[in-house]
mmCIF file of C-alpha atoms and ligand atoms in Angstrom:
data_model
loop_
_atom_site.group_PDB
_atom_site.id
_atom_site.type_symbol
_atom_site.label_atom_id
_atom_site.label_comp_id
_atom_site.label_asym_id
_atom_site.label_seq_id
_atom_site.Cartn_x
_atom_site.Cartn_y
_atom_site.Cartn_z
ATOM 1 C CA MET A 1343 -12.671 4.155 -29.837
ATOM 2 C CA ASN A 1344 -9.183 6.011 -28.666
ATOM 3 C CA ALA A 1345 -6.469 5.897 -31.239
ATOM 4 C CA ARG A 1346 -4.241 5.039 -28.880
ATOM 5 C CA ILE A 1347 -5.768 2.219 -27.817
ATOM 6 C CA ASP A 1348 -5.584 0.328 -31.365
ATOM 7 C CA LEU A 1349 -1.453 0.786 -31.584
ATOM 8 C CA LYS A 1350 0.725 -2.005 -32.848
ATOM 9 C CA ASN A 1351 2.384 -3.357 -30.341
ATOM 10 C CA MET A 1352 6.018 -3.689 -32.060
ATOM 11 C CA ALA A 1353 6.561 -7.009 -30.309
ATOM 12 C CA SER A 1354 3.922 -8.700 -30.149
ATOM 13 C CA GLY A 1355 2.080 -7.518 -32.703
ATOM 14 C CA LEU A 1356 -0.962 -7.144 -31.418
ATOM 15 C CA THR A 1357 -2.982 -4.729 -30.543
ATOM 16 C CA ASP A 1358 -4.443 -4.484 -26.950
ATOM 17 C CA ALA A 1359 -7.464 -5.236 -27.667
ATOM 18 C CA GLU A 1360 -6.325 -8.421 -29.268
ATOM 19 C CA MET A 1361 -4.282 -8.603 -25.621
ATOM 20 C CA GLY A 1362 -7.078 -9.415 -24.581
ATOM 21 C CA TYR A 1363 -7.040 -6.305 -21.585
ATOM 22 C CA ARG A 1364 -10.004 -3.630 -20.773
ATOM 23 C CA SER A 1365 -9.081 0.169 -20.916
ATOM 24 C CA PHE A 1366 -10.575 2.614 -18.875
ATOM 25 C CA GLN A 1367 -11.453 5.949 -18.163
ATOM 26 C CA LEU A 1368 -11.848 8.292 -15.339
ATOM 27 C CA GLY A 1369 -12.464 11.620 -15.419
ATOM 28 C CA SER A 1370 -10.317 12.734 -17.876
ATOM 29 C CA PHE A 1371 -7.609 9.509 -17.964
ATOM 30 C CA GLN A 1372 -7.371 7.215 -19.869
ATOM 31 C CA LEU A 1373 -5.871 3.839 -18.639
ATOM 32 C CA ARG A 1374 -4.913 0.498 -20.723
ATOM 33 C CA ARG A 1375 -2.195 -2.031 -20.024
ATOM 34 C CA ASP A 1376 0.080 -4.078 -22.179
ATOM 35 C CA GLU A 1377 2.353 -6.657 -22.078
ATOM 36 C CA TYR A 1378 4.536 -4.977 -19.642
ATOM 37 C CA PHE A 1379 3.158 -1.833 -18.752
ATOM 38 C CA ALA A 1380 0.557 0.184 -17.812
ATOM 39 C CA HIS A 1381 -0.194 3.206 -19.629
ATOM 40 C CA ILE A 1382 -1.979 6.336 -18.619
ATOM 41 C CA ALA A 1383 -2.978 9.136 -21.068
ATOM 42 C CA TRP A 1384 -4.797 12.667 -20.214
ATOM 43 C CA THR A 1385 -5.076 16.294 -21.451
ATOM 44 C CA THR A 1386 -2.255 18.640 -20.108
ATOM 45 C CA ARG A 1387 -3.850 21.477 -17.785
ATOM 46 C CA ASP A 1388 -3.341 23.954 -21.244
ATOM 47 C CA GLY A 1389 -4.615 21.272 -23.378
ATOM 48 C CA ARG A 1390 -1.584 18.961 -25.047
ATOM 49 C CA PRO A 1391 -2.143 15.322 -24.347
ATOM 50 C CA MET A 1392 0.166 13.526 -22.414
ATOM 51 C CA SER A 1393 0.820 9.785 -21.284
ATOM 52 C CA HIS A 1394 2.741 8.242 -18.213
ATOM 53 C CA THR A 1395 4.407 4.661 -18.362
ATOM 54 C CA MET A 1396 4.326 2.701 -15.588
ATOM 55 C CA ASP A 1397 6.114 -1.444 -15.025
ATOM 56 C CA VAL A 1398 3.035 -3.335 -15.673
ATOM 57 C CA GLY A 1399 3.834 -5.282 -12.048
ATOM 58 C CA ASP A 1400 4.789 -2.265 -9.980
ATOM 59 C CA PHE A 1401 1.146 -0.863 -10.963
ATOM 60 C CA LEU A 1402 -0.291 -3.702 -9.940
ATOM 61 C CA ARG A 1403 1.431 -3.314 -6.276
ATOM 62 C CA ALA A 1404 0.475 0.030 -5.430
ATOM 63 C CA LEU A 1405 -3.184 -0.504 -7.182
ATOM 64 C CA MET A 1406 -3.483 -3.564 -5.041
ATOM 65 C CA ARG A 1407 -2.522 -1.185 -2.046
ATOM 66 C CA ASP A 1408 -4.898 1.451 -3.013
ATOM 67 C CA VAL A 1409 -7.834 -0.774 -3.134
ATOM 68 C CA ALA A 1410 -7.141 -2.581 -0.327
ATOM 69 C CA TRP A 1411 -7.065 0.296 1.989
ATOM 70 C CA GLY A 1412 -9.406 2.107 0.978
ATOM 71 C CA PHE A 1413 -7.559 4.683 0.687
ATOM 72 C CA PHE A 1414 -5.171 4.688 3.142
ATOM 73 C CA TYR A 1415 -4.432 8.098 4.334
ATOM 74 C CA GLY A 1416 -3.337 11.359 2.917
ATOM 75 C CA GLY A 1417 -1.451 10.582 -1.184
ATOM 76 C CA VAL A 1418 -0.112 7.422 -2.527
ATOM 77 C CA ASN A 1419 1.527 7.753 -4.827
ATOM 78 C CA PHE A 1420 2.487 4.534 -7.769
ATOM 79 C CA ASP A 1421 5.647 6.692 -8.759
ATOM 80 C CA HIS A 1422 7.161 9.778 -9.010
ATOM 81 C CA VAL A 1423 4.026 11.063 -11.250
ATOM 82 C CA ILE A 1424 1.016 8.951 -10.402
ATOM 83 C CA GLY A 1425 -1.075 8.943 -7.295
ATOM 84 C CA THR A 1426 -4.618 9.596 -5.479
ATOM 85 C CA VAL A 1427 -4.845 11.370 -2.623
ATOM 86 C CA ASN A 1428 -7.435 10.631 -0.082
ATOM 87 C CA HIS A 1429 -10.305 12.769 1.578
ATOM 88 C CA TYR A 1430 -11.779 10.325 2.267
ATOM 89 C CA LYS A 1431 -15.406 11.389 0.841
ATOM 90 C CA SER A 1432 -13.853 11.581 -2.409
ATOM 91 C CA VAL A 1433 -10.568 10.864 -3.630
ATOM 92 C CA ASP A 1434 -8.176 12.712 -6.621
ATOM 93 C CA LEU A 1435 -6.418 10.969 -9.071
ATOM 94 C CA GLN A 1436 -3.213 12.675 -10.402
ATOM 95 C CA ALA A 1437 -0.294 12.740 -13.247
ATOM 96 C CA GLY A 1438 2.464 15.336 -12.470
ATOM 97 C CA ALA A 1439 0.260 17.633 -9.071
ATOM 98 C CA PHE A 1440 2.949 16.355 -6.924
ATOM 99 C CA ASN A 1441 5.693 16.566 -9.966
ATOM 100 C CA GLU A 1442 8.097 20.227 -8.892
ATOM 101 C CA THR A 1443 8.867 20.236 -12.632
ATOM 102 C CA MET A 1444 5.615 18.677 -14.442
ATOM 103 C CA LYS A 1445 4.286 21.748 -12.666
ATOM 104 C CA ALA A 1446 5.889 23.734 -13.110
ATOM 105 C CA ALA A 1447 5.642 22.873 -16.577
ATOM 106 C CA GLY A 1448 2.373 22.985 -16.579
ATOM 107 C CA VAL A 1449 1.434 19.064 -17.995
ATOM 108 C CA ASP A 1450 0.115 18.000 -14.127
ATOM 109 C CA LEU A 1451 -3.413 17.773 -13.634
ATOM 110 C CA LEU A 1452 -5.467 16.353 -10.930
ATOM 111 C CA GLU A 1453 -9.182 15.452 -10.820
ATOM 112 C CA ASN A 1454 -11.398 14.581 -7.780
ATOM 113 C CA PHE A 1455 -13.743 11.435 -8.026
ATOM 114 C CA PRO A 1456 -16.354 10.145 -5.531
ATOM 115 C CA VAL A 1457 -14.915 7.357 -3.489
ATOM 116 C CA ASP A 1458 -17.194 4.839 -5.269
ATOM 117 C CA GLN A 1459 -16.780 5.830 -8.626
ATOM 118 C CA ILE A 1460 -12.700 5.363 -8.111
ATOM 119 C CA ARG A 1461 -13.314 3.077 -6.274
ATOM 120 C CA GLU A 1462 -15.334 0.927 -9.136
ATOM 121 C CA VAL A 1463 -13.000 1.326 -11.842
ATOM 122 C CA PHE A 1464 -9.916 0.699 -9.706
ATOM 123 C CA GLU A 1465 -11.529 -2.789 -8.734
ATOM 124 C CA GLN A 1466 -12.418 -3.746 -11.489
ATOM 125 C CA MET A 1467 -8.924 -2.920 -12.990
ATOM 126 C CA LEU A 1468 -6.876 -5.135 -10.106
ATOM 127 C CA ASP A 1469 -9.120 -7.638 -12.015
ATOM 128 C CA ASP A 1470 -9.465 -7.804 -15.001
ATOM 129 C CA TRP A 1471 -5.589 -6.622 -15.213
ATOM 130 C CA THR A 1472 -4.086 -9.361 -13.127
ATOM 131 C CA ASN A 1473 -3.322 -12.497 -14.703
ATOM 132 C CA GLU A 1474 -3.674 -16.390 -12.866
ATOM 133 C CA GLY A 1475 -0.151 -17.011 -11.249
ATOM 134 C CA PHE A 1476 0.188 -13.600 -10.613
ATOM 135 C CA ASP A 1477 -0.688 -12.200 -6.372
ATOM 136 C CA PRO A 1478 -0.128 -8.394 -6.003
ATOM 137 C CA PHE A 1479 0.201 -8.773 -2.056
ATOM 138 C CA ALA A 1480 3.232 -11.662 -2.208
ATOM 139 C CA ALA A 1481 7.035 -10.884 -2.371
ATOM 140 C CA PRO A 1482 8.342 -10.429 -6.453
ATOM 141 C CA LEU A 1483 9.858 -14.454 -5.536
ATOM 142 C CA GLU A 1484 7.126 -15.292 -3.891
ATOM 143 C CA THR A 1485 4.416 -15.653 -6.531
ATOM 144 C CA GLY A 1486 4.466 -15.552 -10.707
ATOM 145 C CA SER A 1487 5.218 -12.622 -13.198
ATOM 146 C CA PRO A 1488 2.270 -10.246 -13.969
ATOM 147 C CA TYR A 1489 3.684 -10.151 -17.595
ATOM 148 C CA GLY A 1490 2.072 -11.459 -20.995
ATOM 149 C CA ARG A 1491 -1.166 -11.070 -22.705
ATOM 150 C CA LYS A 1492 -3.831 -11.675 -20.273
ATOM 151 C CA HIS A 1493 -4.285 -14.829 -19.502
ATOM 152 C CA GLY A 1494 -7.010 -16.314 -16.706
ATOM 153 C CA ASN A 1495 -7.180 -13.532 -13.336
ATOM 154 C CA ASN A 1496 -6.304 -14.075 -9.686
ATOM 155 C CA THR A 1497 -9.760 -12.750 -8.203
ATOM 156 C CA ALA A 1498 -9.495 -14.325 -4.227
ATOM 157 C CA ALA A 1499 -5.563 -13.000 -4.396
ATOM 158 C CA VAL A 1500 -7.274 -9.223 -4.995
ATOM 159 C CA THR A 1501 -10.516 -9.804 -3.375
ATOM 160 C CA ARG A 1502 -8.639 -11.278 -0.118
ATOM 161 C CA ALA A 1503 -10.260 -9.350 2.752
ATOM 162 C CA ARG A 1504 -8.446 -8.073 5.744
ATOM 163 C CA GLU A 1505 -8.630 -11.055 8.691
ATOM 164 C CA LEU A 1506 -11.395 -10.348 11.138
ATOM 165 C CA ALA A 1507 -10.724 -10.951 14.564
ATOM 166 C CA GLN A 1508 -13.493 -12.422 16.034
ATOM 167 C CA ARG A 1509 -11.292 -12.387 19.423
ATOM 168 C CA CYS A 1510 -8.300 -10.522 20.638
ATOM 169 C CA VAL A 1511 -5.606 -13.164 19.631
ATOM 170 C CA GLY A 1512 -4.449 -15.861 21.894
ATOM 171 C CA LEU A 1513 -7.705 -15.841 23.597
ATOM 172 C CA ASN A 1514 -9.430 -19.268 23.070
ATOM 173 C CA GLY A 1515 -12.003 -18.501 19.108
ATOM 174 C CA ASP A 1516 -9.927 -15.892 17.863
ATOM 175 C CA LEU A 1517 -9.522 -18.035 14.671
ATOM 176 C CA ALA A 1518 -6.454 -16.056 13.443
ATOM 177 C CA LEU A 1519 -4.192 -17.577 10.882
ATOM 178 C CA ARG A 1520 -1.634 -18.404 12.823
ATOM 179 C CA THR A 1521 -0.677 -22.321 12.478
ATOM 180 C CA ASP A 1522 0.160 -24.644 10.238
ATOM 181 C CA GLU A 1523 -3.369 -25.929 10.973
ATOM 182 C CA ARG A 1524 -5.221 -23.036 10.373
ATOM 183 C CA GLY A 1525 -3.201 -23.061 6.951
ATOM 184 C CA ALA A 1526 -0.333 -20.253 7.999
ATOM 185 C CA PRO A 1527 3.125 -21.744 7.724
ATOM 186 C CA VAL A 1528 6.165 -19.683 8.707
ATOM 187 C CA ASN A 1529 7.760 -17.585 6.128
ATOM 188 C CA ARG A 1530 11.016 -19.012 4.803
ATOM 189 C CA GLY A 1531 12.496 -15.371 5.936
ATOM 190 C CA PHE A 1532 11.432 -16.316 9.587
ATOM 191 C CA ALA A 1533 12.726 -19.490 9.514
ATOM 192 C CA ASP A 1534 14.427 -19.292 13.199
ATOM 193 C CA VAL A 1535 12.015 -16.991 14.842
ATOM 194 C CA GLU A 1536 10.293 -19.331 18.123
ATOM 195 C CA GLN A 1537 7.508 -19.987 17.889
ATOM 196 C CA ASP A 1538 6.906 -21.013 21.821
ATOM 197 C CA GLU A 1539 4.244 -19.035 23.151
ATOM 198 C CA PRO A 1540 4.453 -17.145 26.702
ATOM 199 C CA GLU A 1541 2.819 -18.499 29.670
ATOM 200 C CA LEU A 1542 -0.052 -17.672 31.557
ATOM 201 C CA HIS A 1543 -1.055 -17.759 35.078
ATOM 202 C CA PRO A 1544 -4.828 -16.116 35.800
ATOM 203 C CA GLU A 1545 -6.317 -16.414 38.950
ATOM 204 C CA PRO A 1546 -9.307 -18.986 37.938
ATOM 205 C CA GLY A 1547 -12.235 -17.623 36.631
ATOM 206 C CA PHE A 1548 -10.064 -15.510 34.600
ATOM 207 C CA GLU A 1549 -8.877 -18.220 31.858
ATOM 208 C CA ASN A 1550 -11.058 -17.192 29.363
ATOM 209 C CA GLU A 1551 -10.011 -13.038 29.496
ATOM 210 C CA VAL A 1552 -5.898 -12.875 30.404
ATOM 211 C CA HIS A 1553 -4.307 -13.279 27.042
ATOM 212 C CA ALA A 1554 -0.516 -13.109 25.896
ATOM 213 C CA PHE A 1555 0.327 -13.835 22.507
ATOM 214 C CA ASN A 1556 3.850 -13.970 20.554
ATOM 215 C CA LEU A 1557 3.828 -11.345 18.314
ATOM 216 C CA PHE A 1558 6.716 -12.134 16.266
ATOM 217 C CA ALA A 1559 5.347 -16.066 16.105
ATOM 218 C CA PHE A 1560 2.070 -14.445 14.592
ATOM 219 C CA LEU A 1561 4.310 -12.493 12.179
ATOM 220 C CA SER A 1562 6.228 -15.216 11.186
ATOM 221 C CA ARG A 1563 3.617 -16.946 9.195
ATOM 222 C CA SER A 1564 2.195 -13.566 7.061
ATOM 223 C CA GLN A 1565 0.874 -14.379 3.788
ATOM 224 C CA VAL A 1566 1.773 -11.170 2.974
ATOM 225 C CA THR A 1567 4.041 -8.595 2.582
ATOM 226 C CA TRP A 1568 3.571 -3.883 3.113
ATOM 227 C CA ASN A 1569 0.524 -4.804 4.383
ATOM 228 C CA PRO A 1570 -0.249 -2.800 7.823
ATOM 229 C CA SER A 1571 -2.687 -4.705 9.366
ATOM 230 C CA PHE A 1572 -3.838 -3.480 13.151
ATOM 231 C CA THR A 1573 -3.340 -5.443 16.218
ATOM 232 C CA SER A 1574 -4.394 -3.095 18.684
ATOM 233 C CA VAL A 1575 -6.546 -1.076 18.747
ATOM 234 C CA VAL A 1576 -7.082 1.981 21.819
ATOM 235 C CA LYS A 1577 -9.200 4.819 21.336
ATOM 236 C CA TYR A 1578 -7.235 6.393 17.608
ATOM 237 C CA SER A 1579 -3.850 4.821 18.609
ATOM 238 C CA TYR A 1580 -3.551 1.459 15.752
ATOM 239 C CA MET A 1581 -0.030 -0.344 15.853
ATOM 240 C CA CYS A 1582 -0.384 -1.603 12.864
ATOM 241 C CA PRO A 1583 2.142 -5.147 12.326
ATOM 242 C CA THR A 1584 3.619 -5.865 9.322
ATOM 243 C CA THR A 1585 6.211 -8.296 7.321
ATOM 244 C CA GLU A 1586 7.981 -6.434 3.939
ATOM 245 C CA GLU A 1587 10.040 -7.866 1.179
ATOM 246 C CA HIS A 1588 11.602 -5.691 -1.612
ATOM 247 C CA ILE A 1589 10.250 -2.309 -2.020
ATOM 248 C CA LEU A 1590 6.922 -0.896 -0.268
ATOM 249 C CA PRO A 1591 4.845 -0.493 -3.568
ATOM 250 C CA ILE A 1592 3.889 3.290 -2.826
ATOM 251 C CA MET A 1593 5.501 6.307 -1.296
ATOM 252 C CA HIS A 1594 3.569 7.509 1.179
ATOM 253 C CA ALA A 1595 3.100 10.881 1.550
ATOM 254 C CA ASN A 1596 0.187 11.038 4.766
ATOM 255 C CA ASP A 1597 -1.877 13.975 5.761
ATOM 256 C CA ARG A 1598 -0.351 12.926 9.742
ATOM 257 C CA VAL A 1599 2.964 12.123 11.376
ATOM 258 C CA GLU A 1600 3.351 8.156 11.616
ATOM 259 C CA TRP A 1601 5.825 5.926 13.597
ATOM 260 C CA PHE A 1602 8.143 3.239 12.580
ATOM 261 C CA PHE A 1603 8.794 0.764 14.970
ATOM 262 C CA GLN A 1604 11.859 -1.828 13.229
ATOM 263 C CA LEU A 1605 11.206 -5.077 15.345
ATOM 264 C CA SER A 1606 13.321 -7.379 12.734
ATOM 265 C CA ASP A 1607 16.098 -7.069 10.247
ATOM 266 C CA GLU A 1608 16.734 -3.795 7.982
ATOM 267 C CA ILE A 1609 14.744 -1.360 6.048
ATOM 268 C CA GLN A 1610 15.782 1.463 3.854
ATOM 269 C CA TRP A 1611 13.378 4.526 3.564
ATOM 270 C CA ASP A 1612 14.179 7.383 0.700
ATOM 271 C CA CYS A 1613 11.988 10.434 2.242
ATOM 272 C CA ALA A 1614 11.357 12.765 0.017
ATOM 273 C CA ASP A 1615 9.408 16.784 0.241
ATOM 274 C CA LYS A 1616 5.779 15.538 -0.522
ATOM 275 C CA LEU A 1617 4.321 18.548 -2.353
ATOM 276 C CA THR A 1618 7.647 18.652 -5.400
ATOM 277 C CA GLY A 1619 9.550 15.387 -4.487
ATOM 278 C CA LYS A 1620 12.175 16.571 -3.630
ATOM 279 C CA PRO A 1621 14.628 14.322 -1.324
ATOM 280 C CA LEU A 1622 15.061 14.667 1.705
ATOM 281 C CA VAL A 1623 17.193 11.846 4.208
ATOM 282 C CA ARG A 1624 17.330 8.409 3.866
ATOM 283 C CA VAL A 1625 17.173 6.605 7.030
ATOM 284 C CA ILE A 1626 18.261 3.478 7.763
ATOM 285 C CA MET A 1627 16.500 1.584 10.400
ATOM 286 C CA LYS A 1628 18.136 -2.305 11.456
ATOM 287 C CA ALA A 1629 16.297 -3.974 14.555
ATOM 288 C CA GLY A 1630 14.985 -2.398 17.570
ATOM 289 C CA ASP A 1631 15.444 1.393 15.851
ATOM 290 C CA MET A 1632 12.000 3.619 15.823
ATOM 291 C CA ALA A 1633 12.122 6.888 13.760
ATOM 292 C CA ALA A 1634 8.663 9.307 13.485
ATOM 293 C CA MET A 1635 8.081 10.297 9.308
ATOM 294 C CA PRO A 1636 6.843 13.758 9.803
ATOM 295 C CA ALA A 1637 3.284 14.644 7.522
ATOM 296 C CA TYR A 1638 5.055 16.685 5.781
ATOM 297 C CA CYS A 1639 7.500 13.856 3.749
ATOM 298 C CA ARG A 1640 6.618 11.137 1.246
ATOM 299 C CA HIS A 1641 8.590 7.414 2.058
ATOM 300 C CA GLN A 1642 9.007 4.525 0.607
ATOM 301 C CA GLY A 1643 10.310 1.858 2.107
ATOM 302 C CA PHE A 1644 13.731 -1.105 0.883
ATOM 303 C CA SER A 1645 13.578 -4.545 3.102
ATOM 304 C CA PRO A 1646 15.737 -6.654 1.100
ATOM 305 C CA LYS A 1647 15.320 -9.550 3.319
ATOM 306 C CA ARG A 1648 11.936 -10.340 4.757
ATOM 307 C CA SER A 1649 11.398 -7.728 8.084
ATOM 308 C CA MET A 1650 9.011 -6.931 10.782
ATOM 309 C CA LEU A 1651 7.977 -3.616 11.017
ATOM 310 C CA LEU A 1652 5.038 -1.606 13.746
ATOM 311 C CA VAL A 1653 3.280 1.567 12.137
ATOM 312 C CA TRP A 1654 1.845 2.477 14.292
ATOM 313 C CA GLU A 1655 -0.784 5.098 13.053
ATOM 314 C CA ASN A 1656 -3.111 8.096 15.081
ATOM 315 C CA GLY A 1657 -6.561 7.446 13.146
ATOM 316 C CA SER A 1658 -8.466 10.503 14.307
ATOM 317 C CA PRO A 1659 -10.115 11.563 11.567
ATOM 318 C CA ASN A 1660 -10.175 15.177 12.549
ATOM 319 C CA LEU A 1661 -5.973 15.308 12.281
ATOM 320 C CA VAL A 1662 -5.516 15.901 8.718
ATOM 321 C CA TYR A 1663 -7.782 18.945 9.422
ATOM 322 C CA GLU A 1664 -6.465 19.780 12.928
ATOM 323 C CA ILE A 1665 -2.952 19.948 11.041
ATOM 324 C CA GLN A 1666 -4.537 22.080 7.915
ATOM 325 C CA LYS A 1667 -5.521 24.665 11.119
ATOM 326 C CA GLY A 1668 -2.388 24.780 12.161
ATOM 327 C CA ASP A 1669 -3.718 22.828 15.494
ATOM 328 C CA ALA A 1670 -1.864 19.667 15.584
ATOM 329 C CA PRO A 1671 1.908 19.584 14.163
ATOM 330 C CA GLU A 1672 3.473 18.226 10.956
ATOM 331 C CA VAL A 1673 6.198 16.500 13.238
ATOM 332 C CA PRO A 1674 6.085 14.563 16.331
ATOM 333 C CA VAL A 1675 8.185 17.025 18.392
ATOM 334 C CA LYS A 1676 9.856 20.278 18.115
ATOM 335 C CA PHE A 1677 13.772 19.808 19.758
HETATM 336 C C1 LIG B 2494 3.967 3.305 5.428
HETATM 337 O O1 LIG B 2494 3.193 4.439 4.041
HETATM 338 O O2 LIG B 2494 4.330 4.235 6.422
HETATM 339 C C2 LIG B 2494 3.859 2.241 5.322
HETATM 340 C C3 LIG B 2494 2.459 1.213 4.567
HETATM 341 C C4 LIG B 2494 3.096 -0.266 4.530
HETATM 342 C C5 LIG B 2494 3.723 -0.552 5.324
HETATM 343 C C6 LIG B 2494 4.226 -0.294 5.610
HETATM 344 C C7 LIG B 2494 4.496 1.455 5.942
HETATM 345 O O3 LIG B 2494 3.729 -2.464 4.754
HETATM 346 FE FE1 LIG B 2495 3.702 6.041 6.004
#
């Protein structure tokens, strides 16, 4: 067994194994957790032992998104050191590879894995490290503590599947979770959001085909935070509205331009160079504001109260390669 794994934990006097959590290995990376932290250890390119520590709540919130989103578009940075890069058939796990200081010191590492292998390990780690009462998708004020020795699990929350619409929202039989009766109460942050639905006057015979719904009311009932879901898909245009509270658990380094429409309240964004981590800009978005994130940046949002955001993605599978070849731009518009 790895010596690190048997170290006494000074706070509790317990070894990691006695705390009840499994340790994991992915290529040259070792991952373990104790009462407060996730620890990632690796050997640097020049053969030195190196490690990184994250608050385990932050780690699990990031891991939850990476797993649920199938590694998302481009780079998912758990913090300024650890992260993944999606190549769609394979995924990189990296430590320090997008941190200019660590790269210059030669202490970074990036390894590529078949998507099934890294997904399997991440899913097991997420399930094993998530204790009863902690939901990594919930806002911190709406869930229990991630800390302590292993106690129970929350498999239902960490394997919650995206709700698949049977029909367009608003049409008979849509089955969407959007009423009290369907188990989706209005969130405390949206108590003032009106719940009325649009009036519809379809021609006779078209009642089952013409529809409209109140997107604000729909979103006010979202049970999770920082989880863009599709509301409309038109070719590769994905409109992904979401509700946000506290901190986006990842620093997203997209491989394409994406757009943000601030539908309510306020989100503050920190944007940095995606390769080096050097800060670029802070964007303060208030209700009604729109912004585009260029493909060369990484971004992380801070939402002081629950807010509504529409993320607009171009889901074309070719776009990332068109940008790499210079055939598509990294910015939404050139002035
Ligand atoms: C993003 O990375 O752009 C992102 C992710 C999740 C959200 C919002 C934005 O809920
Ligand atoms: Fe993003």
